[in-house]
Amino acid sequence: MSFNKNLKEELYFQNLQLKELSGKLNIPYGTMLSYVDSRQRLPRVDVAYKIAQILNVTIEYLITGKPEDNLIKKLAPTYKELLCLPAGTINLFQSLIHSNYELYKLNLKR
């Protein structure tokens, strides 16, 4: 996937509006819109870095869309807490996350 699709997906996943992100970055909304629309304009490296920081993802994740690039940063603070949960609970969480992600992907195709 491309940067614009990954950014759009992450905004949707975090329930964050593009206008909110542009405000946090102090970047005009039109410029931010060009990063997610069909123009597929790429931000400067420093702007991409700030976007990744605000969304708490890696730049690599925004570029490649590979979840494993992003999981380390997102899960590191709670990893120890997750390890303390009973195995059945972890399996339930995995199942719920997988199901919700599949529904999310179906909604993107509409």
JSON list of C-alpha atoms in Angstrom, two decimals:
[
{"chain": "A", "resi": 1, "resn": "MET", "atom": "CA", "xyz": [0.00, 0.00, 0.00]},
{"chain": "A", "resi": 2, "resn": "SER", "atom": "CA", "xyz": [0.99, 3.59, -0.42]},
{"chain": "A", "resi": 3, "resn": "PHE", "atom": "CA", "xyz": [1.70, 6.34, 2.10]},
{"chain": "A", "resi": 4, "resn": "ASN", "atom": "CA", "xyz": [-1.63, 8.04, 1.43]},
{"chain": "A", "resi": 5, "resn": "LYS", "atom": "CA", "xyz": [-3.65, 4.84, 1.98]},
{"chain": "A", "resi": 6, "resn": "ASN", "atom": "CA", "xyz": [-1.69, 3.93, 5.12]},
{"chain": "A", "resi": 7, "resn": "LEU", "atom": "CA", "xyz": [-2.15, 7.43, 6.53]},
{"chain": "A", "resi": 8, "resn": "LYS", "atom": "CA", "xyz": [-5.85, 7.37, 5.70]},
{"chain": "A", "resi": 9, "resn": "GLU", "atom": "CA", "xyz": [-6.26, 3.96, 7.36]},
{"chain": "A", "resi": 10, "resn": "GLU", "atom": "CA", "xyz": [-4.38, 5.03, 10.47]},
{"chain": "A", "resi": 11, "resn": "LEU", "atom": "CA", "xyz": [-6.49, 8.17, 10.82]},
{"chain": "A", "resi": 12, "resn": "TYR", "atom": "CA", "xyz": [-9.62, 6.04, 10.52]},
{"chain": "A", "resi": 13, "resn": "PHE", "atom": "CA", "xyz": [-8.29, 3.48, 12.99]},
{"chain": "A", "resi": 14, "resn": "GLN", "atom": "CA", "xyz": [-7.49, 6.19, 15.55]},
{"chain": "A", "resi": 15, "resn": "ASN", "atom": "CA", "xyz": [-10.77, 8.00, 14.89]},
{"chain": "A", "resi": 16, "resn": "LEU", "atom": "CA", "xyz": [-8.84, 11.17, 14.08]},
{"chain": "A", "resi": 17, "resn": "GLN", "atom": "CA", "xyz": [-10.01, 13.68, 11.50]},
{"chain": "A", "resi": 18, "resn": "LEU", "atom": "CA", "xyz": [-7.55, 15.04, 8.95]},
{"chain": "A", "resi": 19, "resn": "LYS", "atom": "CA", "xyz": [-8.44, 18.56, 10.09]},
{"chain": "A", "resi": 20, "resn": "GLU", "atom": "CA", "xyz": [-7.43, 17.67, 13.66]},
{"chain": "A", "resi": 21, "resn": "LEU", "atom": "CA", "xyz": [-4.11, 16.29, 12.47]},
{"chain": "A", "resi": 22, "resn": "SER", "atom": "CA", "xyz": [-3.42, 19.37, 10.36]},
{"chain": "A", "resi": 23, "resn": "GLY", "atom": "CA", "xyz": [-4.13, 21.54, 13.43]},
{"chain": "A", "resi": 24, "resn": "LYS", "atom": "CA", "xyz": [-1.74, 19.52, 15.58]},
{"chain": "A", "resi": 25, "resn": "LEU", "atom": "CA", "xyz": [0.94, 19.84, 12.90]},
{"chain": "A", "resi": 26, "resn": "ASN", "atom": "CA", "xyz": [0.17, 23.49, 12.18]},
{"chain": "A", "resi": 27, "resn": "ILE", "atom": "CA", "xyz": [-0.08, 22.61, 8.49]},
{"chain": "A", "resi": 28, "resn": "PRO", "atom": "CA", "xyz": [-2.84, 23.89, 6.19]},
{"chain": "A", "resi": 29, "resn": "TYR", "atom": "CA", "xyz": [-5.73, 21.47, 5.75]},
{"chain": "A", "resi": 30, "resn": "GLY", "atom": "CA", "xyz": [-5.31, 21.60, 1.95]},
{"chain": "A", "resi": 31, "resn": "THR", "atom": "CA", "xyz": [-1.72, 20.41, 2.27]},
{"chain": "A", "resi": 32, "resn": "MET", "atom": "CA", "xyz": [-2.77, 17.54, 4.54]},
{"chain": "A", "resi": 33, "resn": "LEU", "atom": "CA", "xyz": [-5.56, 16.67, 2.13]},
{"chain": "A", "resi": 34, "resn": "SER", "atom": "CA", "xyz": [-3.01, 16.32, -0.67]},
{"chain": "A", "resi": 35, "resn": "TYR", "atom": "CA", "xyz": [-1.27, 13.60, 1.38]},
{"chain": "A", "resi": 36, "resn": "VAL", "atom": "CA", "xyz": [-4.36, 11.37, 1.45]},
{"chain": "A", "resi": 37, "resn": "ASP", "atom": "CA", "xyz": [-6.22, 12.16, -1.77]},
{"chain": "A", "resi": 38, "resn": "SER", "atom": "CA", "xyz": [-5.63, 10.90, -5.30]},
{"chain": "A", "resi": 39, "resn": "ARG", "atom": "CA", "xyz": [-2.72, 13.32, -5.84]},
{"chain": "A", "resi": 40, "resn": "GLN", "atom": "CA", "xyz": [-0.66, 11.08, -3.53]},
{"chain": "A", "resi": 41, "resn": "ARG", "atom": "CA", "xyz": [1.66, 13.92, -2.64]},
{"chain": "A", "resi": 42, "resn": "LEU", "atom": "CA", "xyz": [4.37, 12.87, -0.19]},
{"chain": "A", "resi": 43, "resn": "PRO", "atom": "CA", "xyz": [5.25, 15.09, 2.77]},
{"chain": "A", "resi": 44, "resn": "ARG", "atom": "CA", "xyz": [8.77, 16.26, 3.50]},
{"chain": "A", "resi": 45, "resn": "VAL", "atom": "CA", "xyz": [10.70, 13.89, 5.76]},
{"chain": "A", "resi": 46, "resn": "ASP", "atom": "CA", "xyz": [10.40, 16.19, 8.79]},
{"chain": "A", "resi": 47, "resn": "VAL", "atom": "CA", "xyz": [6.63, 16.43, 8.31]},
{"chain": "A", "resi": 48, "resn": "ALA", "atom": "CA", "xyz": [6.31, 12.65, 7.88]},
{"chain": "A", "resi": 49, "resn": "TYR", "atom": "CA", "xyz": [8.28, 12.24, 11.11]},
{"chain": "A", "resi": 50, "resn": "LYS", "atom": "CA", "xyz": [5.92, 14.59, 12.97]},
{"chain": "A", "resi": 51, "resn": "ILE", "atom": "CA", "xyz": [2.87, 12.78, 11.54]},
{"chain": "A", "resi": 52, "resn": "ALA", "atom": "CA", "xyz": [4.29, 9.45, 12.73]},
{"chain": "A", "resi": 53, "resn": "GLN", "atom": "CA", "xyz": [4.99, 10.88, 16.19]},
{"chain": "A", "resi": 54, "resn": "ILE", "atom": "CA", "xyz": [1.48, 12.26, 16.59]},
{"chain": "A", "resi": 55, "resn": "LEU", "atom": "CA", "xyz": [-0.09, 9.00, 15.41]},
{"chain": "A", "resi": 56, "resn": "ASN", "atom": "CA", "xyz": [2.34, 6.99, 17.55]},
{"chain": "A", "resi": 57, "resn": "VAL", "atom": "CA", "xyz": [3.46, 4.91, 14.58]},
{"chain": "A", "resi": 58, "resn": "THR", "atom": "CA", "xyz": [6.75, 4.57, 12.73]},
{"chain": "A", "resi": 59, "resn": "ILE", "atom": "CA", "xyz": [7.53, 6.28, 9.45]},
{"chain": "A", "resi": 60, "resn": "GLU", "atom": "CA", "xyz": [8.27, 2.83, 8.05]},
{"chain": "A", "resi": 61, "resn": "TYR", "atom": "CA", "xyz": [4.73, 1.78, 8.89]},
{"chain": "A", "resi": 62, "resn": "LEU", "atom": "CA", "xyz": [3.27, 4.79, 7.09]},
{"chain": "A", "resi": 63, "resn": "ILE", "atom": "CA", "xyz": [5.39, 4.01, 4.04]},
{"chain": "A", "resi": 64, "resn": "THR", "atom": "CA", "xyz": [5.14, 0.22, 3.91]},
{"chain": "A", "resi": 65, "resn": "GLY", "atom": "CA", "xyz": [1.95, -0.49, 5.86]},
{"chain": "A", "resi": 66, "resn": "LYS", "atom": "CA", "xyz": [3.61, -3.52, 7.45]},
{"chain": "A", "resi": 67, "resn": "PRO", "atom": "CA", "xyz": [2.03, -3.97, 10.88]},
{"chain": "A", "resi": 68, "resn": "GLU", "atom": "CA", "xyz": [5.13, -5.58, 12.35]},
{"chain": "A", "resi": 69, "resn": "ASP", "atom": "CA", "xyz": [7.05, -2.34, 11.81]},
{"chain": "A", "resi": 70, "resn": "ASN", "atom": "CA", "xyz": [4.48, -0.56, 13.91]},
{"chain": "A", "resi": 71, "resn": "LEU", "atom": "CA", "xyz": [3.66, -3.14, 16.57]},
{"chain": "A", "resi": 72, "resn": "ILE", "atom": "CA", "xyz": [6.92, -2.76, 18.46]},
{"chain": "A", "resi": 73, "resn": "LYS", "atom": "CA", "xyz": [6.35, 0.93, 19.07]},
{"chain": "A", "resi": 74, "resn": "LYS", "atom": "CA", "xyz": [2.65, 0.56, 19.89]},
{"chain": "A", "resi": 75, "resn": "LEU", "atom": "CA", "xyz": [2.84, -2.50, 22.13]},
{"chain": "A", "resi": 76, "resn": "ALA", "atom": "CA", "xyz": [6.11, -1.97, 23.99]},
{"chain": "A", "resi": 77, "resn": "PRO", "atom": "CA", "xyz": [4.60, -0.03, 26.94]},
{"chain": "A", "resi": 78, "resn": "THR", "atom": "CA", "xyz": [1.96, -2.69, 27.64]},
{"chain": "A", "resi": 79, "resn": "TYR", "atom": "CA", "xyz": [3.85, -5.81, 26.58]},
{"chain": "A", "resi": 80, "resn": "LYS", "atom": "CA", "xyz": [4.70, -6.85, 30.15]},
{"chain": "A", "resi": 81, "resn": "GLU", "atom": "CA", "xyz": [1.09, -6.35, 31.23]},
{"chain": "A", "resi": 82, "resn": "LEU", "atom": "CA", "xyz": [-0.13, -8.53, 28.37]},
{"chain": "A", "resi": 83, "resn": "LEU", "atom": "CA", "xyz": [2.24, -11.33, 29.33]},
{"chain": "A", "resi": 84, "resn": "CYS", "atom": "CA", "xyz": [0.60, -11.51, 32.78]},
{"chain": "A", "resi": 85, "resn": "LEU", "atom": "CA", "xyz": [-2.84, -12.29, 31.35]},
{"chain": "A", "resi": 86, "resn": "PRO", "atom": "CA", "xyz": [-4.13, -15.87, 31.31]},
{"chain": "A", "resi": 87, "resn": "ALA", "atom": "CA", "xyz": [-3.68, -17.65, 27.97]},
{"chain": "A", "resi": 88, "resn": "GLY", "atom": "CA", "xyz": [-7.45, -17.89, 27.38]},
{"chain": "A", "resi": 89, "resn": "THR", "atom": "CA", "xyz": [-7.80, -14.13, 27.73]},
{"chain": "A", "resi": 90, "resn": "ILE", "atom": "CA", "xyz": [-4.98, -13.50, 25.29]},
{"chain": "A", "resi": 91, "resn": "ASN", "atom": "CA", "xyz": [-6.58, -15.85, 22.75]},
{"chain": "A", "resi": 92, "resn": "LEU", "atom": "CA", "xyz": [-9.90, -14.03, 23.16]},
{"chain": "A", "resi": 93, "resn": "PHE", "atom": "CA", "xyz": [-8.21, -10.66, 22.57]},
{"chain": "A", "resi": 94, "resn": "GLN", "atom": "CA", "xyz": [-6.45, -11.99, 19.48]},
{"chain": "A", "resi": 95, "resn": "SER", "atom": "CA", "xyz": [-9.72, -13.30, 18.11]},
{"chain": "A", "resi": 96, "resn": "LEU", "atom": "CA", "xyz": [-11.53, -10.01, 18.76]},
{"chain": "A", "resi": 97, "resn": "ILE", "atom": "CA", "xyz": [-8.76, -7.95, 17.21]},
{"chain": "A", "resi": 98, "resn": "HIS", "atom": "CA", "xyz": [-8.60, -10.18, 14.14]},
{"chain": "A", "resi": 99, "resn": "SER", "atom": "CA", "xyz": [-12.38, -10.07, 13.67]},
{"chain": "A", "resi": 100, "resn": "ASN", "atom": "CA", "xyz": [-12.51, -6.29, 14.01]},
{"chain": "A", "resi": 101, "resn": "TYR", "atom": "CA", "xyz": [-9.62, -5.84, 11.61]},
{"chain": "A", "resi": 102, "resn": "GLU", "atom": "CA", "xyz": [-11.31, -8.02, 9.00]},
{"chain": "A", "resi": 103, "resn": "LEU", "atom": "CA", "xyz": [-14.51, -5.94, 9.35]},
{"chain": "A", "resi": 104, "resn": "TYR", "atom": "CA", "xyz": [-12.42, -2.79, 9.05]},
{"chain": "A", "resi": 105, "resn": "LYS", "atom": "CA", "xyz": [-10.83, -4.03, 5.80]},
{"chain": "A", "resi": 106, "resn": "LEU", "atom": "CA", "xyz": [-14.28, -4.85, 4.38]},
{"chain": "A", "resi": 107, "resn": "ASN", "atom": "CA", "xyz": [-15.50, -1.34, 5.18]},
{"chain": "A", "resi": 108, "resn": "LEU", "atom": "CA", "xyz": [-12.51, 0.18, 3.37]},
{"chain": "A", "resi": 109, "resn": "LYS", "atom": "CA", "xyz": [-13.44, -1.63, 0.17]},
{"chain": "A", "resi": 110, "resn": "ARG", "atom": "CA", "xyz": [-16.90, -0.03, 0.10]}
]
